[in-house]
């Protein structure tokens, strides 16, 4: 692990390489805020950006990419199809809208944002069509529980490359991680910092002090050592840089275990089996 660096990549089940680390832009305002955050991150060495139609900032993400000076093929861009488009059977149209807003010819990863009941399998057929068209290099899902994945895999032609779920030391999802590993699906953590709620945790503060690192850095290093892709969000330049500075230390197996033991199956976001949006 020690030779990993900010641009190291996971290999997905279709051979496409995805950076282990990226910037999330949920709740980052369209326009100047998102443009500056994405440009700061790319300047700091980030190569992966996670947005979604829902976030309403795809145009700014696209502008930042064009202004970054980094060639498109060196970047890994994820966006997601929103629930209303699944309900209305408009997945292909939603994808074109995202692509146009981003101003890109292709996206690297397109995700089904939530497992909309009675719809996600139909959505997946459209995702498979998009994958076949070559406009997306990989397709995946988000917020899928084991039973959703079992249901999807029962008649999918393409196995999802990624499952992006809420995952942090208070919700470390051991069973789901094992299921995904067994089925060749890369796990990706959203809200890796528990949306800020984990930063006062005493165990994490102790471990951070030992390494002369911040709690955020300890959590993100725990993800990395666990083979979990992460996309912490920040609009603050110093934090964007801090979060990526996790390649000069290593957590011991005892420290990894102490962090694992913080799991309390505690969700801060919505429950994938019971959401109303
Ligand atoms: N698929 C889904 O359903 C789903 C749902 C939620 C999120 N996501 C994705 O996952 C990404 C990350 O999740 P998230 O944004 O919900 O939560 P998060 O990354 O766990 O936490 C972000 C919060 O932590 C703060 N922060 C970041 N780095 C920090 C540091 N080093 N020290 C102290 N505070 C720090 C940020 O503040 P500042 O920005 O003010 O610096 C922000 O308030 C999202 O942006 C989005 O791309 C996906």
Short mmCIF file of C-alpha atoms and ligand atoms in Angstrom, two decimals:
data_model
loop_
_atom_site.label_atom_id
_atom_site.label_comp_id
_atom_site.label_asym_id
_atom_site.label_seq_id
_atom_site.Cartn_x
_atom_site.Cartn_y
_atom_site.Cartn_z
CA UNK A 1 0.00 0.00 0.00
CA UNK A 2 2.82 2.39 0.81
CA UNK A 3 3.66 3.05 -2.84
CA UNK A 4 0.11 4.16 -3.60
CA UNK A 5 -0.31 7.77 -4.62
CA UNK A 6 -3.12 10.21 -5.31
CA UNK A 7 -3.54 9.07 -8.90
CA UNK A 8 -3.40 5.31 -8.18
CA UNK A 9 -6.28 3.41 -9.72
CA UNK A 10 -8.58 0.50 -9.05
CA UNK A 11 -9.23 -1.81 -11.99
CA UNK A 12 -12.96 -2.30 -12.51
CA UNK A 13 -14.49 -5.58 -13.69
CA UNK A 14 -14.50 -4.42 -17.32
CA UNK A 15 -10.80 -3.44 -17.23
CA UNK A 16 -11.45 0.30 -16.93
CA UNK A 17 -9.23 2.00 -14.36
CA UNK A 18 -10.77 4.35 -11.79
CA UNK A 19 -8.83 6.49 -9.30
CA UNK A 20 -9.16 5.30 -5.70
CA UNK A 21 -9.60 8.91 -4.67
CA UNK A 22 -11.71 11.75 -6.01
CA UNK A 23 -13.69 14.89 -5.23
CA UNK A 24 -17.42 14.76 -4.49
CA UNK A 25 -19.50 17.81 -5.36
CA UNK A 26 -22.86 17.18 -3.68
CA UNK A 27 -24.30 20.51 -2.41
CA UNK A 28 -21.58 22.48 -4.15
CA UNK A 29 -23.19 25.45 -5.86
CA UNK A 30 -23.33 25.62 -9.64
CA UNK A 31 -21.13 28.42 -11.03
CA UNK A 32 -18.12 29.83 -9.27
CA UNK A 33 -18.14 27.52 -6.24
CA UNK A 34 -18.09 24.29 -8.19
CA UNK A 35 -15.73 25.64 -10.86
CA UNK A 36 -13.19 26.76 -8.24
CA UNK A 37 -13.46 23.56 -6.15
CA UNK A 38 -12.97 21.27 -9.13
CA UNK A 39 -10.09 23.34 -10.53
CA UNK A 40 -8.41 23.43 -7.09
CA UNK A 41 -8.75 19.66 -6.77
CA UNK A 42 -7.36 18.96 -10.24
CA UNK A 43 -4.51 21.36 -9.57
CA UNK A 44 -3.80 19.45 -6.35
CA UNK A 45 -3.57 16.22 -8.34
CA UNK A 46 -7.13 14.82 -8.10
CA UNK A 47 -8.18 13.06 -11.29
CA UNK A 48 -11.70 11.88 -10.39
CA UNK A 49 -14.82 14.02 -9.95
CA UNK A 50 -18.18 12.70 -8.73
CA UNK A 51 -21.29 14.66 -9.71
CA UNK A 52 -24.93 13.82 -10.49
CA UNK A 53 -27.84 15.30 -12.43
CA UNK A 54 -29.44 15.96 -9.02
CA UNK A 55 -26.56 18.17 -7.86
CA UNK A 56 -27.37 20.76 -10.53
CA UNK A 57 -23.69 21.56 -11.11
CA UNK A 58 -22.71 19.52 -14.16
CA UNK A 59 -22.17 22.65 -16.30
CA UNK A 60 -19.68 24.05 -13.82
CA UNK A 61 -17.91 20.70 -13.52
CA UNK A 62 -17.57 20.66 -17.31
CA UNK A 63 -16.25 24.21 -17.40
CA UNK A 64 -13.68 23.43 -14.70
CA UNK A 65 -12.52 20.37 -16.64
CA UNK A 66 -12.02 22.44 -19.79
CA UNK A 67 -10.20 25.18 -17.89
CA UNK A 68 -8.03 22.78 -15.86
CA UNK A 69 -5.50 22.24 -18.61
CA UNK A 70 -5.46 18.50 -17.88
CA UNK A 71 -6.33 16.35 -20.91
CA UNK A 72 -9.81 14.85 -20.76
CA UNK A 73 -8.51 11.29 -21.00
CA UNK A 74 -6.52 11.73 -17.78
CA UNK A 75 -9.70 12.54 -15.85
CA UNK A 76 -12.40 10.19 -14.58
CA UNK A 77 -15.86 11.75 -14.51
CA UNK A 78 -18.85 10.15 -12.81
CA UNK A 79 -22.46 11.31 -13.05
CA UNK A 80 -25.77 9.66 -12.16
CA UNK A 81 -29.32 9.25 -13.43
CA UNK A 82 -31.89 10.75 -11.06
CA UNK A 83 -34.95 8.94 -9.70
CA UNK A 84 -37.61 10.94 -11.56
CA UNK A 85 -35.96 10.04 -14.87
CA UNK A 86 -36.05 6.39 -13.85
CA UNK A 87 -39.74 6.65 -12.96
CA UNK A 88 -40.53 8.31 -16.29
CA UNK A 89 -38.41 5.85 -18.29
CA UNK A 90 -36.18 8.67 -19.54
CA UNK A 91 -32.76 7.23 -18.78
CA UNK A 92 -31.32 7.67 -22.28
CA UNK A 93 -32.59 11.24 -22.50
CA UNK A 94 -31.29 12.01 -19.00
CA UNK A 95 -27.87 10.73 -19.99
CA UNK A 96 -27.80 13.00 -23.09
CA UNK A 97 -28.80 15.97 -20.93
CA UNK A 98 -25.96 15.26 -18.48
CA UNK A 99 -23.47 14.80 -21.31
CA UNK A 100 -24.52 18.11 -22.87
CA UNK A 101 -24.35 19.97 -19.57
CA UNK A 102 -20.89 18.56 -18.89
CA UNK A 103 -19.90 19.40 -22.47
CA UNK A 104 -18.22 16.00 -22.82
CA UNK A 105 -18.21 13.32 -25.52
CA UNK A 106 -18.37 10.52 -22.96
CA UNK A 107 -18.49 9.96 -19.23
CA UNK A 108 -16.28 7.46 -17.46
CA UNK A 109 -18.89 6.12 -15.06
CA UNK A 110 -22.67 6.45 -15.13
CA UNK A 111 -24.53 5.33 -12.01
CA UNK A 112 -28.14 4.50 -11.15
CA UNK A 113 -28.44 6.99 -8.28
CA UNK A 114 -30.97 5.04 -6.13
CA UNK A 115 -32.70 1.65 -6.49
CA UNK A 116 -36.14 3.02 -7.40
CA UNK A 117 -38.65 0.29 -6.55
CA UNK A 118 -40.08 -1.57 -9.54
CA UNK A 119 -37.94 0.54 -11.88
CA UNK A 120 -34.26 -0.17 -11.35
CA UNK A 121 -34.19 -3.31 -13.48
CA UNK A 122 -35.74 -1.50 -16.43
CA UNK A 123 -33.27 1.33 -15.79
CA UNK A 124 -30.42 -1.16 -15.89
CA UNK A 125 -31.49 -2.31 -19.39
CA UNK A 126 -31.13 1.30 -20.57
CA UNK A 127 -27.76 1.54 -18.80
CA UNK A 128 -26.62 -1.56 -20.69
CA UNK A 129 -27.72 0.10 -23.94
CA UNK A 130 -25.68 3.20 -23.07
CA UNK A 131 -22.66 1.07 -22.30
CA UNK A 132 -23.00 -0.69 -25.66
CA UNK A 133 -23.16 2.72 -27.39
CA UNK A 134 -19.65 3.56 -26.14
CA UNK A 135 -20.69 6.92 -24.64
CA UNK A 136 -19.95 5.62 -21.17
CA UNK A 137 -16.86 3.61 -20.26
CA UNK A 138 -18.45 1.90 -17.26
CA UNK A 139 -21.90 1.58 -15.69
CA UNK A 140 -22.72 1.02 -12.07
CA UNK A 141 -25.21 1.52 -9.27
CA UNK A 142 -25.52 3.51 -6.08
CA UNK A 143 -27.30 2.83 -2.81
CA UNK A 144 -27.96 -0.80 -3.74
CA UNK A 145 -28.31 -3.27 -0.87
CA UNK A 146 -27.42 -6.95 -1.26
CA UNK A 147 -30.99 -7.90 -2.19
CA UNK A 148 -31.14 -5.20 -4.88
CA UNK A 149 -27.90 -6.51 -6.36
CA UNK A 150 -29.08 -10.13 -6.25
CA UNK A 151 -32.27 -9.12 -8.02
CA UNK A 152 -30.34 -7.12 -10.64
CA UNK A 153 -27.71 -9.80 -11.23
CA UNK A 154 -30.39 -12.45 -11.77
CA UNK A 155 -30.93 -11.20 -15.33
CA UNK A 156 -28.33 -8.51 -16.03
CA UNK A 157 -26.12 -8.87 -19.11
CA UNK A 158 -23.56 -6.46 -17.66
CA UNK A 159 -22.44 -6.75 -14.03
CA UNK A 160 -22.29 -3.29 -12.39
CA UNK A 161 -18.68 -2.13 -12.11
CA UNK A 162 -19.28 -0.04 -8.98
CA UNK A 163 -21.72 0.28 -6.08
CA UNK A 164 -21.46 3.73 -4.48
CA UNK A 165 -22.97 3.66 -0.99
CA UNK A 166 -22.96 5.56 2.29
CA UNK A 167 -19.90 4.18 4.05
CA UNK A 168 -17.84 5.52 6.96
CA UNK A 169 -16.58 4.19 10.31
CA UNK A 170 -20.10 4.41 11.82
CA UNK A 171 -21.57 2.46 8.87
CA UNK A 172 -18.81 0.28 7.54
CA UNK A 173 -21.10 -2.16 5.68
CA UNK A 174 -19.04 -5.36 6.11
CA UNK A 175 -21.63 -7.73 4.54
CA UNK A 176 -22.29 -5.51 1.55
CA UNK A 177 -18.54 -5.07 0.99
CA UNK A 178 -18.03 -8.83 1.05
CA UNK A 179 -20.94 -9.42 -1.35
CA UNK A 180 -19.56 -6.83 -3.77
CA UNK A 181 -16.07 -8.29 -3.55
CA UNK A 182 -17.41 -11.78 -4.26
CA UNK A 183 -19.22 -10.46 -7.33
CA UNK A 184 -16.46 -8.27 -8.75
CA UNK A 185 -18.22 -5.00 -7.91
CA UNK A 186 -16.00 -2.16 -6.65
CA UNK A 187 -17.32 -0.48 -3.49
CA UNK A 188 -17.20 3.32 -3.39
CA UNK A 189 -17.87 5.33 -0.21
CA UNK A 190 -20.11 8.37 -0.21
CA UNK A 191 -20.09 10.58 2.90
CA UNK A 192 -16.72 9.04 3.82
CA UNK A 193 -16.37 11.69 6.57
CA UNK A 194 -19.93 11.10 7.77
CA UNK A 195 -20.64 14.57 6.35
CA UNK A 196 -18.39 15.95 9.09
CA UNK A 197 -20.04 14.09 11.98
CA UNK A 198 -17.08 11.75 12.61
CA UNK A 199 -14.43 14.38 13.05
CA UNK A 200 -14.80 14.62 16.87
CA UNK A 201 -14.58 10.88 17.48
CA UNK A 202 -12.10 10.17 20.30
CA UNK A 203 -10.72 6.91 18.86
CA UNK A 204 -10.08 8.59 15.53
CA UNK A 205 -8.52 11.61 17.27
CA UNK A 206 -6.16 9.29 19.19
CA UNK A 207 -5.06 7.49 16.03
CA UNK A 208 -4.67 10.78 14.18
CA UNK A 209 -2.43 12.16 16.96
CA UNK A 210 -0.13 9.12 16.75
CA UNK A 211 0.48 9.79 13.06
CA UNK A 212 0.45 13.57 13.19
CA UNK A 213 -2.51 13.51 10.79
CA UNK A 214 -6.09 14.83 10.90
CA UNK A 215 -9.14 12.66 11.62
CA UNK A 216 -10.29 13.16 8.02
CA UNK A 217 -6.95 11.85 6.76
CA UNK A 218 -7.14 8.80 9.06
CA UNK A 219 -10.63 7.91 7.79
CA UNK A 220 -9.63 8.32 4.15
CA UNK A 221 -6.51 6.21 4.71
CA UNK A 222 -8.70 3.51 6.34
CA UNK A 223 -10.80 3.50 3.14
CA UNK A 224 -7.72 3.21 0.97
CA UNK A 225 -6.26 0.32 3.00
CA UNK A 226 -9.65 -1.40 2.82
CA UNK A 227 -9.79 -1.18 -0.98
CA UNK A 228 -12.67 1.31 -0.92
CA UNK A 229 -12.86 4.11 -3.51
CA UNK A 230 -13.57 7.47 -1.80
CA UNK A 231 -14.82 10.87 -2.91
CA UNK A 232 -14.72 13.31 0.03
CA UNK A 233 -16.39 16.63 -0.65
CA UNK A 234 -14.93 19.98 0.23
CA UNK A 235 -15.18 23.48 -1.15
CA UNK A 236 -12.30 24.63 1.10
CA UNK A 237 -8.92 24.73 -0.62
CA UNK A 238 -6.93 23.73 2.49
CA UNK A 239 -9.22 20.72 3.10
CA UNK A 240 -9.16 19.66 -0.56
CA UNK A 241 -5.37 19.50 -0.25
CA UNK A 242 -5.42 17.95 3.26
CA UNK A 243 -7.81 15.16 2.27
CA UNK A 244 -5.52 14.01 -0.51
CA UNK A 245 -2.42 13.97 1.69
CA UNK A 246 -2.80 10.37 2.90
CA UNK A 247 0.04 8.59 1.10
CA UNK A 248 2.87 9.17 3.57
CA UNK A 249 1.62 7.05 6.48
CA UNK A 250 0.10 3.64 7.10
CA UNK A 251 -2.43 2.45 9.68
CA UNK A 252 -1.42 -0.68 11.58
CA UNK A 253 -3.71 -3.71 11.61
CA UNK A 254 -4.57 -2.86 15.22
CA UNK A 255 -5.55 0.68 14.23
CA UNK A 256 -7.59 -0.65 11.29
CA UNK A 257 -9.42 -2.95 13.72
CA UNK A 258 -10.10 -0.14 16.20
CA UNK A 259 -11.69 1.84 13.38
CA UNK A 260 -13.67 -1.21 12.19
CA UNK A 261 -14.99 -1.56 15.73
CA UNK A 262 -16.63 1.89 15.51
CA UNK A 263 -19.29 0.44 13.21
CA UNK A 264 -22.77 1.02 14.62
CA UNK A 265 -24.83 0.55 11.45
CA UNK A 266 -25.58 4.25 11.80
CA UNK A 267 -26.92 5.92 8.68
CA UNK A 268 -26.73 9.69 8.24
CA UNK A 269 -28.36 9.62 4.82
CA UNK A 270 -31.54 7.98 3.53
CA UNK A 271 -32.31 4.27 3.83
CA UNK A 272 -32.14 2.59 0.40
CA UNK A 273 -35.11 0.39 1.39
CA UNK A 274 -37.26 3.28 2.45
CA UNK A 275 -36.72 6.60 0.73
CA UNK A 276 -39.37 9.00 -0.48
CA UNK A 277 -37.66 10.97 -3.24
N1 LIG B 1 -24.78 8.37 -4.36
C1 LIG B 1 -25.37 9.07 -3.41
O1 LIG B 1 -26.54 8.88 -3.11
C2 LIG B 1 -24.57 10.11 -2.69
C3 LIG B 1 -25.11 10.73 -1.55
C4 LIG B 1 -24.33 11.69 -0.89
C5 LIG B 1 -23.08 12.02 -1.37
N2 LIG B 1 -22.59 11.41 -2.51
C6 LIG B 1 -21.27 11.75 -3.06
O2 LIG B 1 -20.27 11.58 -2.06
C7 LIG B 1 -19.56 12.80 -1.88
C8 LIG B 1 -19.07 12.94 -0.46
O3 LIG B 1 -20.13 12.84 0.48
P1 LIG B 1 -20.71 14.10 1.25
O4 LIG B 1 -20.45 15.36 0.52
O5 LIG B 1 -22.15 13.79 1.52
O6 LIG B 1 -19.98 14.06 2.67
P2 LIG B 1 -18.45 14.00 3.19
O7 LIG B 1 -17.51 14.03 2.07
O8 LIG B 1 -18.41 12.89 4.17
O9 LIG B 1 -18.35 15.35 4.05
C9 LIG B 1 -18.34 16.61 3.47
C10 LIG B 1 -18.35 17.65 4.62
O10 LIG B 1 -17.15 17.54 5.38
C11 LIG B 1 -16.44 18.78 5.35
N3 LIG B 1 -15.01 18.45 5.22
C12 LIG B 1 -14.38 17.94 4.15
N4 LIG B 1 -13.08 17.72 4.39
C13 LIG B 1 -12.86 18.12 5.67
C14 LIG B 1 -11.72 18.16 6.49
N5 LIG B 1 -10.53 17.74 6.06
N6 LIG B 1 -11.86 18.63 7.76
C15 LIG B 1 -13.06 19.04 8.21
N7 LIG B 1 -14.19 19.03 7.47
C16 LIG B 1 -14.09 18.57 6.22
C17 LIG B 1 -16.97 19.55 4.17
O11 LIG B 1 -16.92 20.94 4.43
P3 LIG B 1 -16.48 22.08 3.35
O12 LIG B 1 -17.00 21.67 2.00
O13 LIG B 1 -17.16 23.28 3.89
O14 LIG B 1 -14.99 22.16 3.39
C18 LIG B 1 -18.43 19.06 4.14
O15 LIG B 1 -19.21 19.77 5.08
C19 LIG B 1 -20.61 13.85 -2.29
O16 LIG B 1 -20.06 15.12 -2.50
C20 LIG B 1 -21.19 13.20 -3.52
O17 LIG B 1 -20.31 13.36 -4.61
C21 LIG B 1 -23.32 10.47 -3.17
#
